[in-house]
Structure formats: C-alpha cells, structure tokens
Amino acid sequence: MESRVFRRPAYVWFPAAAAITSYVCAVFLAGPWGAEPAAALAVAGVSIFFWALGWDSAIRSTDNHVFFTNFLVTTTVAWTDVHEVDVHDGLTIILRDGREMGSVAFGRSLLGSFTGYRTHQRAFHLLREAQLKASGTQGGNSKGRVLRHWSFEWRRLLCALAVVYGPLTVILVLSR
C-alpha cells in the first residue's frame, strides 16, 4: 500500500529553523556558559512544539484512507466517507455528513485567499485524484455512518523527546 505525505515546504522549514534556534539557545543555557538547567529544558521544549507544528503536521493518503496529523493527533477517514476535497478556504476534506477535516499546515490564511492558495494546489489535485480513484475502485460512497478515528502519535513524540532531551541531559550532566 503506497502512502503519500503532503507537507508545505515553508511550513516545515520555518518551524524547523525556529526549533534549531531554540535548541541552540537551550544548549548555551545548559552548557558551561550558563547556569540555568530549568530554563534550558524549557527552551528545548519550545523546539518540540515547533517540530510538532511544522514537520509533524501533514496529510497522508493511501488507496483506502486519508490521514490528517495536527499536533501529534492523527484523524483517519476512509475515502468512501469523503464527499469532496475543497481548496477554496484552505485545504479541507468535506465528509458525507457535512463535517470538515483540515490540516494546520494547509489551513486558511489571508495571503492564501488573495493568491488562490497556490501552495495548496499540488496537494489538492493529488488528494482529489486519490478520492476519485478510491470511489471508482471501492464502488462509490458508502451509505453507513461516517467513522473518524483519532489516535495520539506517542511514538513520534517519544522519539522527538529523546532526540531533544537526550543530548541536552548529557550536556547538563557533563557541565556540572
């Protein structure tokens, strides 16, 4: 099963730069030049926030499902429960029961409304194509209840915590 992942490059790289900057500040606070380990740990936590905001916010699509990850929470819906893919006010998936799903990364913006959401167009066309393909191979829309499944992505969070706090803890221990 092939999975496609959609991320906005600017939405990934700006938070990544902010995360790296906050992490470097945390290292300086924790190292031999600073004596504030609590501040270093707090500033390092900011880098995890920026990681969750930028890199972890994504839309994933398979042949059968579409997944929206926003701040470590993933919402999953079957393509047969999708009524429409829309890009008029940010990239949204409109479900058969009228509810909408969206992504923080592909959300609405003032600049996007003026430019026609040019940065969303590639993801929109590929998601629309996946929806049409799924409705053709899976026999159209199902008539049952629309099911949305939420999951907390704790494994990715644990990995991010280990990457951020592991080296910082070593620096704190060695600098004392």
PDB file of C-alpha atoms in Angstrom:
ATOM      1  CA  MET A   1       0.000   0.000   0.000  1.00  0.00           C
ATOM      2  CA  GLU A   2       1.587   3.239  -1.164  1.00  0.00           C
ATOM      3  CA  SER A   3       1.358   6.211   1.164  1.00  0.00           C
ATOM      4  CA  ARG A   4       1.737   9.807   0.029  1.00  0.00           C
ATOM      5  CA  VAL A   5       2.701  12.505   2.505  1.00  0.00           C
ATOM      6  CA  PHE A   6       1.871  16.156   1.879  1.00  0.00           C
ATOM      7  CA  ARG A   7       3.723  18.928   3.688  1.00  0.00           C
ATOM      8  CA  ARG A   8       4.168  22.570   2.809  1.00  0.00           C
ATOM      9  CA  PRO A   9       7.909  23.243   2.460  1.00  0.00           C
ATOM     10  CA  ALA A  10       7.813  26.717   4.021  1.00  0.00           C
ATOM     11  CA  TYR A  11       5.611  25.420   6.822  1.00  0.00           C
ATOM     12  CA  VAL A  12       8.224  22.770   7.518  1.00  0.00           C
ATOM     13  CA  TRP A  13      11.411  24.800   7.206  1.00  0.00           C
ATOM     14  CA  PHE A  14      10.423  27.920   9.159  1.00  0.00           C
ATOM     15  CA  PRO A  15       9.388  25.939  12.271  1.00  0.00           C
ATOM     16  CA  ALA A  16      12.448  23.693  11.810  1.00  0.00           C
ATOM     17  CA  ALA A  17      14.702  26.770  11.806  1.00  0.00           C
ATOM     18  CA  ALA A  18      12.915  28.057  14.921  1.00  0.00           C
ATOM     19  CA  ALA A  19      13.308  24.643  16.586  1.00  0.00           C
ATOM     20  CA  ILE A  20      17.024  24.549  15.820  1.00  0.00           C
ATOM     21  CA  THR A  21      17.462  28.113  17.075  1.00  0.00           C
ATOM     22  CA  SER A  22      15.636  27.385  20.326  1.00  0.00           C
ATOM     23  CA  TYR A  23      17.640  24.194  20.759  1.00  0.00           C
ATOM     24  CA  VAL A  24      20.942  26.007  20.262  1.00  0.00           C
ATOM     25  CA  CYS A  25      19.802  28.545  22.875  1.00  0.00           C
ATOM     26  CA  ALA A  26      18.974  25.661  25.214  1.00  0.00           C
ATOM     27  CA  VAL A  27      22.434  24.165  24.710  1.00  0.00           C
ATOM     28  CA  PHE A  28      24.037  27.513  25.552  1.00  0.00           C
ATOM     29  CA  LEU A  29      21.858  27.818  28.647  1.00  0.00           C
ATOM     30  CA  ALA A  30      22.761  24.294  29.743  1.00  0.00           C
ATOM     31  CA  GLY A  31      26.444  24.393  28.873  1.00  0.00           C
ATOM     32  CA  PRO A  32      29.375  25.784  30.803  1.00  0.00           C
ATOM     33  CA  TRP A  33      28.398  29.369  29.869  1.00  0.00           C
ATOM     34  CA  GLY A  34      25.061  29.242  31.640  1.00  0.00           C
ATOM     35  CA  ALA A  35      23.807  28.004  34.949  1.00  0.00           C
ATOM     36  CA  GLU A  36      20.107  27.648  34.197  1.00  0.00           C
ATOM     37  CA  PRO A  37      19.210  23.986  33.604  1.00  0.00           C
ATOM     38  CA  ALA A  38      15.475  24.575  34.114  1.00  0.00           C
ATOM     39  CA  ALA A  39      15.487  27.330  31.506  1.00  0.00           C
ATOM     40  CA  ALA A  40      17.456  25.103  29.142  1.00  0.00           C
ATOM     41  CA  LEU A  41      14.882  22.316  29.484  1.00  0.00           C
ATOM     42  CA  ALA A  42      12.005  24.775  28.938  1.00  0.00           C
ATOM     43  CA  VAL A  43      13.620  26.307  25.851  1.00  0.00           C
ATOM     44  CA  ALA A  44      14.269  22.807  24.494  1.00  0.00           C
ATOM     45  CA  GLY A  45      10.560  22.102  24.950  1.00  0.00           C
ATOM     46  CA  VAL A  46       9.847  25.001  22.609  1.00  0.00           C
ATOM     47  CA  SER A  47      11.801  23.174  19.908  1.00  0.00           C
ATOM     48  CA  ILE A  48       9.475  20.166  20.311  1.00  0.00           C
ATOM     49  CA  PHE A  49       6.493  22.480  19.879  1.00  0.00           C
ATOM     50  CA  PHE A  50       7.958  23.862  16.656  1.00  0.00           C
ATOM     51  CA  TRP A  51       8.681  20.329  15.418  1.00  0.00           C
ATOM     52  CA  ALA A  52       5.077  19.279  16.099  1.00  0.00           C
ATOM     53  CA  LEU A  53       3.791  22.431  14.409  1.00  0.00           C
ATOM     54  CA  GLY A  54       5.875  22.143  11.253  1.00  0.00           C
ATOM     55  CA  TRP A  55       7.282  18.743  10.400  1.00  0.00           C
ATOM     56  CA  ASP A  56       4.711  16.574  12.139  1.00  0.00           C
ATOM     57  CA  SER A  57       1.695  18.427  10.690  1.00  0.00           C
ATOM     58  CA  ALA A  58       0.954  16.593   7.481  1.00  0.00           C
ATOM     59  CA  ILE A  59      -1.678  14.950   5.323  1.00  0.00           C
ATOM     60  CA  ARG A  60      -1.133  11.321   4.415  1.00  0.00           C
ATOM     61  CA  SER A  61      -3.068   9.464   1.770  1.00  0.00           C
ATOM     62  CA  THR A  62      -3.315   5.784   0.894  1.00  0.00           C
ATOM     63  CA  ASP A  63      -5.579   3.945  -1.511  1.00  0.00           C
ATOM     64  CA  ASN A  64      -8.240   3.478   1.179  1.00  0.00           C
ATOM     65  CA  HIS A  65      -7.795   6.254   3.768  1.00  0.00           C
ATOM     66  CA  VAL A  66      -6.775   9.850   4.298  1.00  0.00           C
ATOM     67  CA  PHE A  67      -4.933  10.863   7.488  1.00  0.00           C
ATOM     68  CA  PHE A  68      -4.593  14.369   8.968  1.00  0.00           C
ATOM     69  CA  THR A  69      -1.898  14.832  11.618  1.00  0.00           C
ATOM     70  CA  ASN A  70      -2.147  18.009  13.674  1.00  0.00           C
ATOM     71  CA  PHE A  71      -0.065  18.404  16.842  1.00  0.00           C
ATOM     72  CA  LEU A  72       0.565  14.664  17.331  1.00  0.00           C
ATOM     73  CA  VAL A  73      -3.111  13.710  16.895  1.00  0.00           C
ATOM     74  CA  THR A  74      -3.983  11.846  13.711  1.00  0.00           C
ATOM     75  CA  THR A  75      -7.515  11.719  12.339  1.00  0.00           C
ATOM     76  CA  THR A  76      -8.254   8.913   9.883  1.00  0.00           C
ATOM     77  CA  VAL A  77     -11.184   8.667   7.486  1.00  0.00           C
ATOM     78  CA  ALA A  78     -11.932   6.175   4.721  1.00  0.00           C
ATOM     79  CA  TRP A  79     -12.055   7.642   1.226  1.00  0.00           C
ATOM     80  CA  THR A  80     -15.566   6.217   0.833  1.00  0.00           C
ATOM     81  CA  ASP A  81     -16.722   8.638   3.575  1.00  0.00           C
ATOM     82  CA  VAL A  82     -15.313  11.669   1.758  1.00  0.00           C
ATOM     83  CA  HIS A  83     -17.806  13.762  -0.175  1.00  0.00           C
ATOM     84  CA  GLU A  84     -15.462  16.385  -1.580  1.00  0.00           C
ATOM     85  CA  VAL A  85     -11.918  17.751  -1.483  1.00  0.00           C
ATOM     86  CA  ASP A  86     -12.016  21.551  -1.352  1.00  0.00           C
ATOM     87  CA  VAL A  87      -9.366  24.274  -1.549  1.00  0.00           C
ATOM     88  CA  HIS A  88     -11.426  27.474  -1.549  1.00  0.00           C
ATOM     89  CA  ASP A  89     -10.784  28.390   2.095  1.00  0.00           C
ATOM     90  CA  GLY A  90      -7.732  26.298   2.919  1.00  0.00           C
ATOM     91  CA  LEU A  91      -7.403  22.630   2.020  1.00  0.00           C
ATOM     92  CA  THR A  92     -10.318  20.741   3.553  1.00  0.00           C
ATOM     93  CA  ILE A  93     -11.945  17.374   3.190  1.00  0.00           C
ATOM     94  CA  ILE A  94     -15.734  17.546   3.402  1.00  0.00           C
ATOM     95  CA  LEU A  95     -17.270  14.343   4.704  1.00  0.00           C
ATOM     96  CA  ARG A  96     -20.615  12.888   3.625  1.00  0.00           C
ATOM     97  CA  ASP A  97     -22.239  14.029   6.880  1.00  0.00           C
ATOM     98  CA  GLY A  98     -21.127  17.642   6.304  1.00  0.00           C
ATOM     99  CA  ARG A  99     -18.240  17.728   8.768  1.00  0.00           C
ATOM    100  CA  GLU A 100     -14.916  19.099   7.582  1.00  0.00           C
ATOM    101  CA  MET A 101     -11.379  17.925   8.204  1.00  0.00           C
ATOM    102  CA  GLY A 102      -8.384  20.130   7.733  1.00  0.00           C
ATOM    103  CA  SER A 103      -4.705  20.436   8.405  1.00  0.00           C
ATOM    104  CA  VAL A 104      -2.901  23.104  10.377  1.00  0.00           C
ATOM    105  CA  ALA A 105      -0.257  23.218   7.656  1.00  0.00           C
ATOM    106  CA  PHE A 106      -2.793  23.628   4.851  1.00  0.00           C
ATOM    107  CA  GLY A 107      -5.180  25.858   6.764  1.00  0.00           C
ATOM    108  CA  ARG A 108      -6.807  29.080   5.692  1.00  0.00           C
ATOM    109  CA  SER A 109      -4.844  32.292   5.518  1.00  0.00           C
ATOM    110  CA  LEU A 110      -5.330  35.845   4.372  1.00  0.00           C
ATOM    111  CA  LEU A 111      -2.458  35.613   1.888  1.00  0.00           C
ATOM    112  CA  GLY A 112      -3.826  32.311   0.575  1.00  0.00           C
ATOM    113  CA  SER A 113      -7.248  33.825  -0.035  1.00  0.00           C
ATOM    114  CA  PHE A 114      -5.622  36.574  -2.129  1.00  0.00           C
ATOM    115  CA  THR A 115      -3.372  34.211  -4.109  1.00  0.00           C
ATOM    116  CA  GLY A 116      -5.874  31.379  -4.570  1.00  0.00           C
ATOM    117  CA  TYR A 117      -3.983  29.022  -2.242  1.00  0.00           C
ATOM    118  CA  ARG A 118      -1.232  28.339  -4.765  1.00  0.00           C
ATOM    119  CA  THR A 119       0.824  26.452  -2.168  1.00  0.00           C
ATOM    120  CA  HIS A 120      -2.115  24.081  -1.587  1.00  0.00           C
ATOM    121  CA  GLN A 121      -2.833  23.255  -5.242  1.00  0.00           C
ATOM    122  CA  ARG A 122      -0.474  20.294  -5.660  1.00  0.00           C
ATOM    123  CA  ALA A 123      -1.824  18.555  -2.551  1.00  0.00           C
ATOM    124  CA  PHE A 124      -5.388  19.407  -3.596  1.00  0.00           C
ATOM    125  CA  HIS A 125      -5.005  17.829  -7.048  1.00  0.00           C
ATOM    126  CA  LEU A 126      -3.307  14.686  -5.710  1.00  0.00           C
ATOM    127  CA  LEU A 127      -5.898  14.237  -2.940  1.00  0.00           C
ATOM    128  CA  ARG A 128      -8.744  14.805  -5.394  1.00  0.00           C
ATOM    129  CA  GLU A 129      -7.206  12.222  -7.722  1.00  0.00           C
ATOM    130  CA  ALA A 130      -6.883   9.737  -4.823  1.00  0.00           C
ATOM    131  CA  GLN A 131     -10.504  10.343  -3.828  1.00  0.00           C
ATOM    132  CA  LEU A 132     -11.762   9.766  -7.373  1.00  0.00           C
ATOM    133  CA  LYS A 133      -9.632   6.636  -7.709  1.00  0.00           C
ATOM    134  CA  ALA A 134     -10.889   5.273  -4.377  1.00  0.00           C
ATOM    135  CA  SER A 135     -14.533   5.945  -5.201  1.00  0.00           C
ATOM    136  CA  GLY A 136     -14.067   4.173  -8.542  1.00  0.00           C
ATOM    137  CA  THR A 137     -12.355   1.075  -7.142  1.00  0.00           C
ATOM    138  CA  GLN A 138     -14.377   0.827  -3.923  1.00  0.00           C
ATOM    139  CA  GLY A 139     -17.787   1.155  -5.529  1.00  0.00           C
ATOM    140  CA  GLY A 140     -18.625   4.763  -4.734  1.00  0.00           C
ATOM    141  CA  ASN A 141     -19.640   6.243  -1.438  1.00  0.00           C
ATOM    142  CA  SER A 142     -20.796   4.003   1.366  1.00  0.00           C
ATOM    143  CA  LYS A 143     -24.170   4.761   2.930  1.00  0.00           C
ATOM    144  CA  GLY A 144     -23.317   3.912   6.551  1.00  0.00           C
ATOM    145  CA  ARG A 145     -22.200   6.180   9.347  1.00  0.00           C
ATOM    146  CA  VAL A 146     -19.096   8.291   8.752  1.00  0.00           C
ATOM    147  CA  LEU A 147     -16.365   6.964  11.020  1.00  0.00           C
ATOM    148  CA  ARG A 148     -13.439   9.112  12.102  1.00  0.00           C
ATOM    149  CA  HIS A 149     -10.664   7.541  14.101  1.00  0.00           C
ATOM    150  CA  TRP A 150      -8.379   9.646  16.313  1.00  0.00           C
ATOM    151  CA  SER A 151      -5.020   8.441  17.542  1.00  0.00           C
ATOM    152  CA  PHE A 152      -2.276  10.048  19.572  1.00  0.00           C
ATOM    153  CA  GLU A 153       1.120   9.651  17.958  1.00  0.00           C
ATOM    154  CA  TRP A 154       3.084   8.902  21.123  1.00  0.00           C
ATOM    155  CA  ARG A 155       5.924   7.033  19.400  1.00  0.00           C
ATOM    156  CA  ARG A 156       6.898  10.055  17.333  1.00  0.00           C
ATOM    157  CA  LEU A 157       6.646  12.232  20.441  1.00  0.00           C
ATOM    158  CA  LEU A 158       8.895   9.872  22.403  1.00  0.00           C
ATOM    159  CA  CYS A 159      11.447   9.909  19.583  1.00  0.00           C
ATOM    160  CA  ALA A 160      11.362  13.716  19.479  1.00  0.00           C
ATOM    161  CA  LEU A 161      11.758  13.896  23.262  1.00  0.00           C
ATOM    162  CA  ALA A 162      14.728  11.500  23.119  1.00  0.00           C
ATOM    163  CA  VAL A 163      16.398  13.464  20.323  1.00  0.00           C
ATOM    164  CA  VAL A 164      15.909  16.794  22.104  1.00  0.00           C
ATOM    165  CA  TYR A 165      16.387  15.922  25.759  1.00  0.00           C
ATOM    166  CA  GLY A 166      18.956  13.098  25.440  1.00  0.00           C
ATOM    167  CA  PRO A 167      21.920  15.207  24.300  1.00  0.00           C
ATOM    168  CA  LEU A 168      20.787  18.129  26.447  1.00  0.00           C
ATOM    169  CA  THR A 169      20.784  15.908  29.545  1.00  0.00           C
ATOM    170  CA  VAL A 170      24.297  14.730  28.715  1.00  0.00           C
ATOM    171  CA  ILE A 171      25.437  18.342  28.381  1.00  0.00           C
ATOM    172  CA  LEU A 172      23.817  19.243  31.700  1.00  0.00           C
ATOM    173  CA  VAL A 173      25.478  16.313  33.477  1.00  0.00           C
ATOM    174  CA  LEU A 174      28.910  16.933  31.956  1.00  0.00           C
ATOM    175  CA  SER A 175      28.844  20.674  32.640  1.00  0.00           C
ATOM    176  CA  ARG A 176      28.299  20.202  36.404  1.00  0.00           C
TER     177      ARG A 176
END
